[in-house]
mmCIF file of C-alpha atoms in Angstrom:
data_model
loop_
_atom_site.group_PDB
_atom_site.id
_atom_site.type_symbol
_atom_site.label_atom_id
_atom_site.label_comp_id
_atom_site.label_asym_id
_atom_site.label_seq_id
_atom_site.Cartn_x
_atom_site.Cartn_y
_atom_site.Cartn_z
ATOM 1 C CA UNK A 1352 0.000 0.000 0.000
ATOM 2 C CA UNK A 1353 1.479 3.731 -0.713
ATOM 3 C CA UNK A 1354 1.804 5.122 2.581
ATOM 4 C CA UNK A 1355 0.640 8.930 3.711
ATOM 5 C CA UNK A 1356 3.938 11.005 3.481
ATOM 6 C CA UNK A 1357 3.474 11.101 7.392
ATOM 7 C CA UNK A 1358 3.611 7.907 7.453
ATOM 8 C CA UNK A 1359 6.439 6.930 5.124
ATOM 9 C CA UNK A 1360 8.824 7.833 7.680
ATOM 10 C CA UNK A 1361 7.247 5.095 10.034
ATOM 11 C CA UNK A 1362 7.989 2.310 7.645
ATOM 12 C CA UNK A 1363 10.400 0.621 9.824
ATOM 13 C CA UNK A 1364 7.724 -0.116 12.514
ATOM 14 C CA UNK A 1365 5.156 -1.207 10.385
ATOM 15 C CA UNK A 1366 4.119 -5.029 10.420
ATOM 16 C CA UNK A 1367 2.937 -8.164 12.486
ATOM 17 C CA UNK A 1368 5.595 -8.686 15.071
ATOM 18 C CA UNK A 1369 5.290 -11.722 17.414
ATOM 19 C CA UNK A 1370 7.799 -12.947 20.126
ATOM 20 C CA UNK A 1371 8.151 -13.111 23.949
ATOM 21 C CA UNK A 1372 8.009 -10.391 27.283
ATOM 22 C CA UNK A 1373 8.535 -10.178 30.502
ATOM 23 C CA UNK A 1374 6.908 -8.129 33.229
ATOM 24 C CA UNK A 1375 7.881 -7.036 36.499
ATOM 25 C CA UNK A 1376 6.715 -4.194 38.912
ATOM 26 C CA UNK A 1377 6.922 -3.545 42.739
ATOM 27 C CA UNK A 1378 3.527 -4.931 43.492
ATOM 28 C CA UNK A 1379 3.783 -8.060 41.383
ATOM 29 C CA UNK A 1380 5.299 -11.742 40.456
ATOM 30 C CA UNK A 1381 7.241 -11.615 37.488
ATOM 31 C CA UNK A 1382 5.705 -13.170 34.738
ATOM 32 C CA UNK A 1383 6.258 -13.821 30.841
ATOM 33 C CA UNK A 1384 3.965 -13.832 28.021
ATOM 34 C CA UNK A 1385 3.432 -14.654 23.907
ATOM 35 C CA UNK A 1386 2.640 -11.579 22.351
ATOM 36 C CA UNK A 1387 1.382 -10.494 18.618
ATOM 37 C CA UNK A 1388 1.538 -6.235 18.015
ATOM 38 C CA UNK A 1389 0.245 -4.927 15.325
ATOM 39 C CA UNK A 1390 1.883 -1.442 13.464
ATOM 40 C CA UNK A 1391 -1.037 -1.213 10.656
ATOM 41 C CA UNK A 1392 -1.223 2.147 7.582
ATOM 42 C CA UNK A 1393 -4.673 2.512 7.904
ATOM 43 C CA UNK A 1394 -5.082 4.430 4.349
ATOM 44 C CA UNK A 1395 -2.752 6.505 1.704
ATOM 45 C CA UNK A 1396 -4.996 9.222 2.532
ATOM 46 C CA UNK A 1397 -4.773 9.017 6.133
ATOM 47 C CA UNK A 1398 -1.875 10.310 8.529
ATOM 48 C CA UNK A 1399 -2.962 7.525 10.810
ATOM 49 C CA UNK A 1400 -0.543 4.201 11.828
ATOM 50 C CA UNK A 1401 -3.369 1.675 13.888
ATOM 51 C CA UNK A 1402 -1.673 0.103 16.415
ATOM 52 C CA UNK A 1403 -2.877 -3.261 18.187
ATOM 53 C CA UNK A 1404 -1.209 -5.443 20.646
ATOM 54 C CA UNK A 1405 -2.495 -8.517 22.487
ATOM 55 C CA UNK A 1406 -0.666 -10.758 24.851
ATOM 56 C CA UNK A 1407 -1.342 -14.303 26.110
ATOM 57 C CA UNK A 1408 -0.519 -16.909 28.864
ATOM 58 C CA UNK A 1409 3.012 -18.911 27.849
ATOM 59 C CA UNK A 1410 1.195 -22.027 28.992
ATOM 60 C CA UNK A 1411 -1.838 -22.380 27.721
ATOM 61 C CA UNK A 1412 -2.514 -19.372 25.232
ATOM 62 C CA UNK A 1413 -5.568 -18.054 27.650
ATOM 63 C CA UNK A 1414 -5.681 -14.432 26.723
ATOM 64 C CA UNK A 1415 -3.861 -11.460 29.056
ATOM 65 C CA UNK A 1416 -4.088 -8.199 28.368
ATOM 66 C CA UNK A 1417 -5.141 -6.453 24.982
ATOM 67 C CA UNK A 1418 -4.762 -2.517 24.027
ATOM 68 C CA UNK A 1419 -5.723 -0.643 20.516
ATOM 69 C CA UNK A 1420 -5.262 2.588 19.114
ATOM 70 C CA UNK A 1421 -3.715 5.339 16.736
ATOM 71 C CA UNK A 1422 -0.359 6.528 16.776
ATOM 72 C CA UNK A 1423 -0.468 10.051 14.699
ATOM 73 C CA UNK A 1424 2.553 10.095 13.298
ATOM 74 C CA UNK A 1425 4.799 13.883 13.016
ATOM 75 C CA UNK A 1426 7.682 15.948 14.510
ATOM 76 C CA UNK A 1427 5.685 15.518 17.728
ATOM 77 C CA UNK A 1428 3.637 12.014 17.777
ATOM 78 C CA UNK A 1429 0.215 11.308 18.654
ATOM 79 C CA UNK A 1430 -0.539 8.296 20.551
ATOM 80 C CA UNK A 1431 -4.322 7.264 21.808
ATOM 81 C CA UNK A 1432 -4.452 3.487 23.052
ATOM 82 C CA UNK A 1433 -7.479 2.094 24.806
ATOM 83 C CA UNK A 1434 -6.271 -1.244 26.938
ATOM 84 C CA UNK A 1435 -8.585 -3.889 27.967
ATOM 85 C CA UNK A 1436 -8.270 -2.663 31.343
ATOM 86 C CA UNK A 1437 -10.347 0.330 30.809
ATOM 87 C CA UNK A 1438 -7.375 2.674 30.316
ATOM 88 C CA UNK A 1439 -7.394 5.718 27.910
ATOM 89 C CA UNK A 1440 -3.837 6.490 27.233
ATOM 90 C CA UNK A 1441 -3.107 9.423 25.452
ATOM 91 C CA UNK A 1442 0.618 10.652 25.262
ATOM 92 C CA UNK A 1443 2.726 12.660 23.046
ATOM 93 C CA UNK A 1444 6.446 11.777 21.889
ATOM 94 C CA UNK A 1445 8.521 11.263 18.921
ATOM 95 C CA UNK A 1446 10.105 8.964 16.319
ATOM 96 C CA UNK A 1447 14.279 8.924 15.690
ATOM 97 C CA UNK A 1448 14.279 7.197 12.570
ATOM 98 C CA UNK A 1449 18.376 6.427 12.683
ATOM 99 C CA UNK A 1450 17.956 5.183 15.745
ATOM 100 C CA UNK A 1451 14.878 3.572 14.834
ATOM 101 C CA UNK A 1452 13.390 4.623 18.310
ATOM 102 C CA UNK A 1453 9.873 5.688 19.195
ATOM 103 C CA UNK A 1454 9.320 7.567 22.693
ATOM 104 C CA UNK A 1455 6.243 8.269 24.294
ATOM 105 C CA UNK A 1456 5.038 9.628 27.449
ATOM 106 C CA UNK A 1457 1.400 9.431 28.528
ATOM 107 C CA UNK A 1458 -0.290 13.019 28.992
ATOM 108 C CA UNK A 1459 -3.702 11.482 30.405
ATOM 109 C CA UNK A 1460 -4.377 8.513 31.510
ATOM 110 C CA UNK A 1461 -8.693 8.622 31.674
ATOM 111 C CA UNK A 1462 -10.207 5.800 33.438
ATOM 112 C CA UNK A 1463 -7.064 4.392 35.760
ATOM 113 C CA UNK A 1464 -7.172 3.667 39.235
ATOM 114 C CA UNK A 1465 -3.827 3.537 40.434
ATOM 115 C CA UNK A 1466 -1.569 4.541 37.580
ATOM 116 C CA UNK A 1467 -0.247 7.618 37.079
ATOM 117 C CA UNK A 1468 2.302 7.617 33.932
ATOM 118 C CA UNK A 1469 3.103 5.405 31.753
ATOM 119 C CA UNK A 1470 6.447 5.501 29.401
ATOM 120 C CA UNK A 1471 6.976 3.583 26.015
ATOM 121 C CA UNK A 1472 10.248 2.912 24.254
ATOM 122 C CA UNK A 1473 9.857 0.786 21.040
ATOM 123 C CA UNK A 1474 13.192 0.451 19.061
ATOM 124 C CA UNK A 1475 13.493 -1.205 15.916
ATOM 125 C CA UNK A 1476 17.071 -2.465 14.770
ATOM 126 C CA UNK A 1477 18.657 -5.980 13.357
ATOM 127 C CA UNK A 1478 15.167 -6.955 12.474
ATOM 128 C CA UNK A 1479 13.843 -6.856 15.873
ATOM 129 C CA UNK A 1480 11.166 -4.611 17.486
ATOM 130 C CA UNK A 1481 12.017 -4.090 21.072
ATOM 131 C CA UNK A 1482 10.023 -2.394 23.557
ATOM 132 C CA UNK A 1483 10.375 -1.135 27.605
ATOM 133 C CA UNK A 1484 7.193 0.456 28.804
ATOM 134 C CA UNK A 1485 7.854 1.806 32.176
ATOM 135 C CA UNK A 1486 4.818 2.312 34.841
ATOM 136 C CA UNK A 1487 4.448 4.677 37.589
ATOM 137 C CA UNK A 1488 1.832 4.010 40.094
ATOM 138 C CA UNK A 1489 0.496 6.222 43.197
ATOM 139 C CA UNK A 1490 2.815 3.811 45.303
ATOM 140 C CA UNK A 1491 5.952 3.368 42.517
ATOM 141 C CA UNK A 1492 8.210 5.802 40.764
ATOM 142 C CA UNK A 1493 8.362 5.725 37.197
ATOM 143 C CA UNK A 1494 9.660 1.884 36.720
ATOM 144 C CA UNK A 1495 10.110 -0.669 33.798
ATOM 145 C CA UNK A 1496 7.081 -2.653 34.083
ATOM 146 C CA UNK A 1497 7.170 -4.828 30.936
ATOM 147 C CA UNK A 1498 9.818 -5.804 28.515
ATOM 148 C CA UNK A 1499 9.735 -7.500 24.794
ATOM 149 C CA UNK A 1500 11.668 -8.511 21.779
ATOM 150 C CA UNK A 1501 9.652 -9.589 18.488
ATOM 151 C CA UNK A 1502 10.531 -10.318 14.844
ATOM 152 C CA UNK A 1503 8.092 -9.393 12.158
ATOM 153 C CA UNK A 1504 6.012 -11.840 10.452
ATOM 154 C CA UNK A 1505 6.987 -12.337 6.833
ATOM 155 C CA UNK A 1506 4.072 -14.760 5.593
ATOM 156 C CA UNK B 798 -18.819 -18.754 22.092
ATOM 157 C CA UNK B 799 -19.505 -18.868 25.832
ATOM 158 C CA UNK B 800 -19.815 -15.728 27.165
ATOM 159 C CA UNK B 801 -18.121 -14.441 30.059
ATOM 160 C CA UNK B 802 -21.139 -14.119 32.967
ATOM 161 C CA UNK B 803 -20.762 -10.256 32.974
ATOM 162 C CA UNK B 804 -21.113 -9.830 29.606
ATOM 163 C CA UNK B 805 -23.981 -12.251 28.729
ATOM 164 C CA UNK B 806 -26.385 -9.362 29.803
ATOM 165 C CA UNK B 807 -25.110 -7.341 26.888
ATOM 166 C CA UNK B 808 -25.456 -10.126 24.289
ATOM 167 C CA UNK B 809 -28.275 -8.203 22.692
ATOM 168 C CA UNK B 810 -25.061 -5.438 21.637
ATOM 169 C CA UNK B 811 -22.809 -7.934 20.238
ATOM 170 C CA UNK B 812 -22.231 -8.284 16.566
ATOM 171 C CA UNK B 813 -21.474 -6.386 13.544
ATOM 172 C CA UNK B 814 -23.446 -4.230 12.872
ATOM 173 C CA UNK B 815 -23.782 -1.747 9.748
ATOM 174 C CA UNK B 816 -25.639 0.981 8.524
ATOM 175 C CA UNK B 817 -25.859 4.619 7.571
ATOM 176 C CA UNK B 818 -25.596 8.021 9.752
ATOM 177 C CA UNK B 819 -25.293 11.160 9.533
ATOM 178 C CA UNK B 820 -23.197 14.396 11.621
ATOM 179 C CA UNK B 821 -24.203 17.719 12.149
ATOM 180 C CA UNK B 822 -22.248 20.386 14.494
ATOM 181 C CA UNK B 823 -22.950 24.335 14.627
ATOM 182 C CA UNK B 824 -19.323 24.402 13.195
ATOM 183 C CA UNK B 825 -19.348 22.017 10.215
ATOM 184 C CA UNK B 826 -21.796 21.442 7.141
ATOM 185 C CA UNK B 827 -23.578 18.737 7.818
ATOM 186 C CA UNK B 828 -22.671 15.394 6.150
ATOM 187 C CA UNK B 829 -23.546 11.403 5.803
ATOM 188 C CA UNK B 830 -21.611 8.171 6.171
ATOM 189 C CA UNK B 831 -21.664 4.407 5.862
ATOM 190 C CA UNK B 832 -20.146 2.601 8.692
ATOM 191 C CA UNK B 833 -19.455 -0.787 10.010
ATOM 192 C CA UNK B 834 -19.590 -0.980 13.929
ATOM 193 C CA UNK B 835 -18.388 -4.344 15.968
ATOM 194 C CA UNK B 836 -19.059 -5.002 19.520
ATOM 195 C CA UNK B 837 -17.481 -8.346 19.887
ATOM 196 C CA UNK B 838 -17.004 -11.032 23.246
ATOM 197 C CA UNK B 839 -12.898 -11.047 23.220
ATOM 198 C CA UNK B 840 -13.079 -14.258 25.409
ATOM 199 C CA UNK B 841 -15.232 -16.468 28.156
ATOM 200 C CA UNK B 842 -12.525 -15.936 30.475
ATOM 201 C CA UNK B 843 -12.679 -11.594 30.319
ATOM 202 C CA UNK B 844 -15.571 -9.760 31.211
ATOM 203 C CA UNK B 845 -14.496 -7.172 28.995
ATOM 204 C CA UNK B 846 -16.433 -6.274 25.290
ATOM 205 C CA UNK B 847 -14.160 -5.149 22.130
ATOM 206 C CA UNK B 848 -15.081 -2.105 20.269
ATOM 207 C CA UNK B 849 -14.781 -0.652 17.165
ATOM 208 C CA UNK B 850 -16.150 1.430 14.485
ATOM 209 C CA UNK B 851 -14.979 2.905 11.312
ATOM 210 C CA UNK B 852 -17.081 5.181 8.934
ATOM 211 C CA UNK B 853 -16.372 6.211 4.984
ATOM 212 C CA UNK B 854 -17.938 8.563 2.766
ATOM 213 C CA UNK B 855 -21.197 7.370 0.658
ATOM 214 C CA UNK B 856 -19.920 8.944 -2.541
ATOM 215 C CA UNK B 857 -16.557 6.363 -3.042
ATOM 216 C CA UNK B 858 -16.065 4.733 0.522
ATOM 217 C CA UNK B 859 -13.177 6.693 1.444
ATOM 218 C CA UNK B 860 -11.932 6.274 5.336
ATOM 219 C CA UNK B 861 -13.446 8.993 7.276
ATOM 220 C CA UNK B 862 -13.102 8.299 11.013
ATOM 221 C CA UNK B 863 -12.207 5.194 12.916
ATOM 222 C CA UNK B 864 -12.261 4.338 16.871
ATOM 223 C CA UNK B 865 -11.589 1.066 18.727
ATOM 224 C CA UNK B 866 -11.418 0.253 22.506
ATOM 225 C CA UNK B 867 -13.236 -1.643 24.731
ATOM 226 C CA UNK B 868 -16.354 -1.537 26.984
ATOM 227 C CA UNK B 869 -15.714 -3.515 30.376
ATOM 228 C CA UNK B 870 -19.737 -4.404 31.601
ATOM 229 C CA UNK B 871 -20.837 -4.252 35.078
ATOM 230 C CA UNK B 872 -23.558 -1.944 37.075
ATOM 231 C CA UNK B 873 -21.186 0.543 36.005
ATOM 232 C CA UNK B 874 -19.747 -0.121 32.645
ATOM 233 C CA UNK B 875 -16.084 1.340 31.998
ATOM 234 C CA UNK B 876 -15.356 2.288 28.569
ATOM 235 C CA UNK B 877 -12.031 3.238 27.141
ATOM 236 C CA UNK B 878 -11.823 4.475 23.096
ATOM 237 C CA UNK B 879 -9.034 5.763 21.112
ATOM 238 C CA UNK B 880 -10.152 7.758 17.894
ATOM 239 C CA UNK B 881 -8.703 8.339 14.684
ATOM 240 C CA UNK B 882 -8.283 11.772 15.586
ATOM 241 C CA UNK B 883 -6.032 11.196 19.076
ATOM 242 C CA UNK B 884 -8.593 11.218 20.931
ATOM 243 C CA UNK B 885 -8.214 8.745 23.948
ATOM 244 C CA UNK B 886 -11.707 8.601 25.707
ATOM 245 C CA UNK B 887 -12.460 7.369 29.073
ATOM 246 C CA UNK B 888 -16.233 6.886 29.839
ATOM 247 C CA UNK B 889 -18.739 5.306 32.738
ATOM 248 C CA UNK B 890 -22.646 4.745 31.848
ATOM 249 C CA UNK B 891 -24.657 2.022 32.738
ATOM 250 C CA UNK B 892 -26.754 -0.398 30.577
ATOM 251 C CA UNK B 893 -30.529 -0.908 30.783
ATOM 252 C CA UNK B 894 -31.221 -4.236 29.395
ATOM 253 C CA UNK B 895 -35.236 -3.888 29.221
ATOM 254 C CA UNK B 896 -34.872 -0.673 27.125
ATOM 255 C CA UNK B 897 -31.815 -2.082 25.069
ATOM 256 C CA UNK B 898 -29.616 1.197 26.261
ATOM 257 C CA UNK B 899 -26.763 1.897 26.868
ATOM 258 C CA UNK B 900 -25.504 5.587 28.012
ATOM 259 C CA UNK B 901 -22.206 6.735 28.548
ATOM 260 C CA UNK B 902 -20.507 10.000 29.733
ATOM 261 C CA UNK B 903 -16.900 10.914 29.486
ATOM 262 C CA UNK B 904 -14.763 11.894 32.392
ATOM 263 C CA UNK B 905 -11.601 12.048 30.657
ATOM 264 C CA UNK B 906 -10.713 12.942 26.706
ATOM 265 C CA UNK B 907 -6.937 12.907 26.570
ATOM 266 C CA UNK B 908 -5.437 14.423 23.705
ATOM 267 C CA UNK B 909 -8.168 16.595 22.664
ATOM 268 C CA UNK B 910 -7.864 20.451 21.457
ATOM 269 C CA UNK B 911 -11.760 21.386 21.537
ATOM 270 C CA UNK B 912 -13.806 18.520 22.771
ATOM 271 C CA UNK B 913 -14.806 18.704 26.576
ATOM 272 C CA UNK B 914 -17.426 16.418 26.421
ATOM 273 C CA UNK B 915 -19.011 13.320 24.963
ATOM 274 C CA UNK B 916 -22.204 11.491 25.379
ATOM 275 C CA UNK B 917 -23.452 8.177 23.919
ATOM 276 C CA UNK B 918 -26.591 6.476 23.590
ATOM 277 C CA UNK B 919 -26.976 3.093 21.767
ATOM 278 C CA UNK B 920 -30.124 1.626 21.323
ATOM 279 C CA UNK B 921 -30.927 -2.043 20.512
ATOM 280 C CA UNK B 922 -34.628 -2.527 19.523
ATOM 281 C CA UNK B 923 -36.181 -4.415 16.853
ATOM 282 C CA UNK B 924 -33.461 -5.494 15.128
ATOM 283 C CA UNK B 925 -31.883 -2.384 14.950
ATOM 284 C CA UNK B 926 -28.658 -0.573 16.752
ATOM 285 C CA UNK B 927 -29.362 3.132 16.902
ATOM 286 C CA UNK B 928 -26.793 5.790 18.306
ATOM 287 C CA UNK B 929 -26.752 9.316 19.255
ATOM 288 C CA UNK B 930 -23.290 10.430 19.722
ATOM 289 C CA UNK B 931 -23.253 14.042 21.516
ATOM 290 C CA UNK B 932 -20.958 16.602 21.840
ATOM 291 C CA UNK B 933 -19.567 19.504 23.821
ATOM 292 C CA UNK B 934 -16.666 22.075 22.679
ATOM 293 C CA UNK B 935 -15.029 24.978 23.879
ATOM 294 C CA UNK B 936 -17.452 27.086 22.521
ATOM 295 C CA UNK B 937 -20.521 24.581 22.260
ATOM 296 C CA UNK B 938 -22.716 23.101 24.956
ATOM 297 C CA UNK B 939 -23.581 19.296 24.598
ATOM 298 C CA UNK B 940 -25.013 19.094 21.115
ATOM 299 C CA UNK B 941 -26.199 15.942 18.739
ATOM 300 C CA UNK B 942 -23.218 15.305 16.639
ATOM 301 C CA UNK B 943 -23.580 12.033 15.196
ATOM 302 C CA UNK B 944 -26.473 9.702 14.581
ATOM 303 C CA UNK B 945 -26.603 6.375 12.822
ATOM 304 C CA UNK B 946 -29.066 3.061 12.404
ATOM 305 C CA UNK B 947 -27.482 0.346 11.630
ATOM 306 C CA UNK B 948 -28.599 -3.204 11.358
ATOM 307 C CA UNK B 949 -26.692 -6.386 12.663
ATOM 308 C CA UNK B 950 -24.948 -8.517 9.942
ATOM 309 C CA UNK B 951 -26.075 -12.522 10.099
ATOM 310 C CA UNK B 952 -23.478 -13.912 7.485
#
């Protein structure tokens, strides 16, 4: 598909990736998961990347957590994610295309209980889509909460 | 599919559903779209319901807006949409089974420049999904915005 031109600079972190993560936080058991995420144009005549991401239980596939949304790509990004937990993430940041890095820090955070920011790194590079989101809670300082590494699906 | 026990009250919202509406504002010539909205059971083991919508223009089906999220059931139902636009919107209501409603309000729209408020109403009743979708703005009160009928796909 022709991508937007404010999309074209996105290219790198558009696909199906799938792999592993790990979480970890204060509060909780570490834990590790089977994850698919989801970097989507949604039209050549819309600035809009879809984003999608759902995780799942190592052992038995039983579904964990989901989240969708937009990223807007631009100097300054647009992100708006709902996740399955009832959380409205919006946050602003910005894509480094030589480093192939994607930052974004939440601005609101509608509908949470006990979280109170919420950082995302995703960095692209060797084929591999890495991520760190970091969590900060009304107990916790801001804190890597869950880590992944995927590979994108070439079917 | 099974449904998970909180959302089995909602079963009469679940499917796809499509149809035609139509938007009005004080600030915008008025307009019509096709659309194709989903709410889907993501799995008997989450009492959580995925969302999403996307509309196009009658003339040639060109994307107009899109939103996805998810509506977690309950005497107070929790939803949480991102839009198209970067809108991330948080949102309590409650559902009223023997009138086939369910009503929404926002408490939080992250990411928004002029919106301050939105209100939903869908409808189920014979056959049919109905919405109002109302707005408030900076310089509007809470207005009709949207409106749609759509009727549920049984492919």
């Amino acid at each position: 598909m022709t991508l937007h031109p404010a999309v074209a600079p996105f290219a790198p972190l558009l696909g199906t990736w799938r792999g592993k993560g790990a979480g970890e936080y204060p509060s909780i058991a570490p834990f590790e998961y089977t994850e698919e995420l989801v970097f989507e144009a949604v039209h050549p005549s819309k600035p809009v990347i879809a984003y999608r991401h759902k995780t799942a239980r190592c052992l038995d596939g039983a579904p964990l957590h989901s989240e969708t949304g937009f990223l807007r790509p631009g100097v300054v990004c647009h992100w708006a994610v709902a996740q399955s937990t009832g959380v409205a993430e919006a946050s602003v940041g910005s894509w480094a295309p030589d480093e192939g890095v994607l930052l974004l820090s939440s601005s609101s955070l509608g509908g949470a209980d006990k979280v109170v920011a919420v950082e995302r790194q995703y960095t692209v590079r060797d084929g591999q889509l890495s991520y760190v989101i970091s969590m900060a809670t009304t107990s916790s300082p801001l804190l890597p909460h869950l880590r992944a590494s995927l590979t994108r699906d070439t079917c």
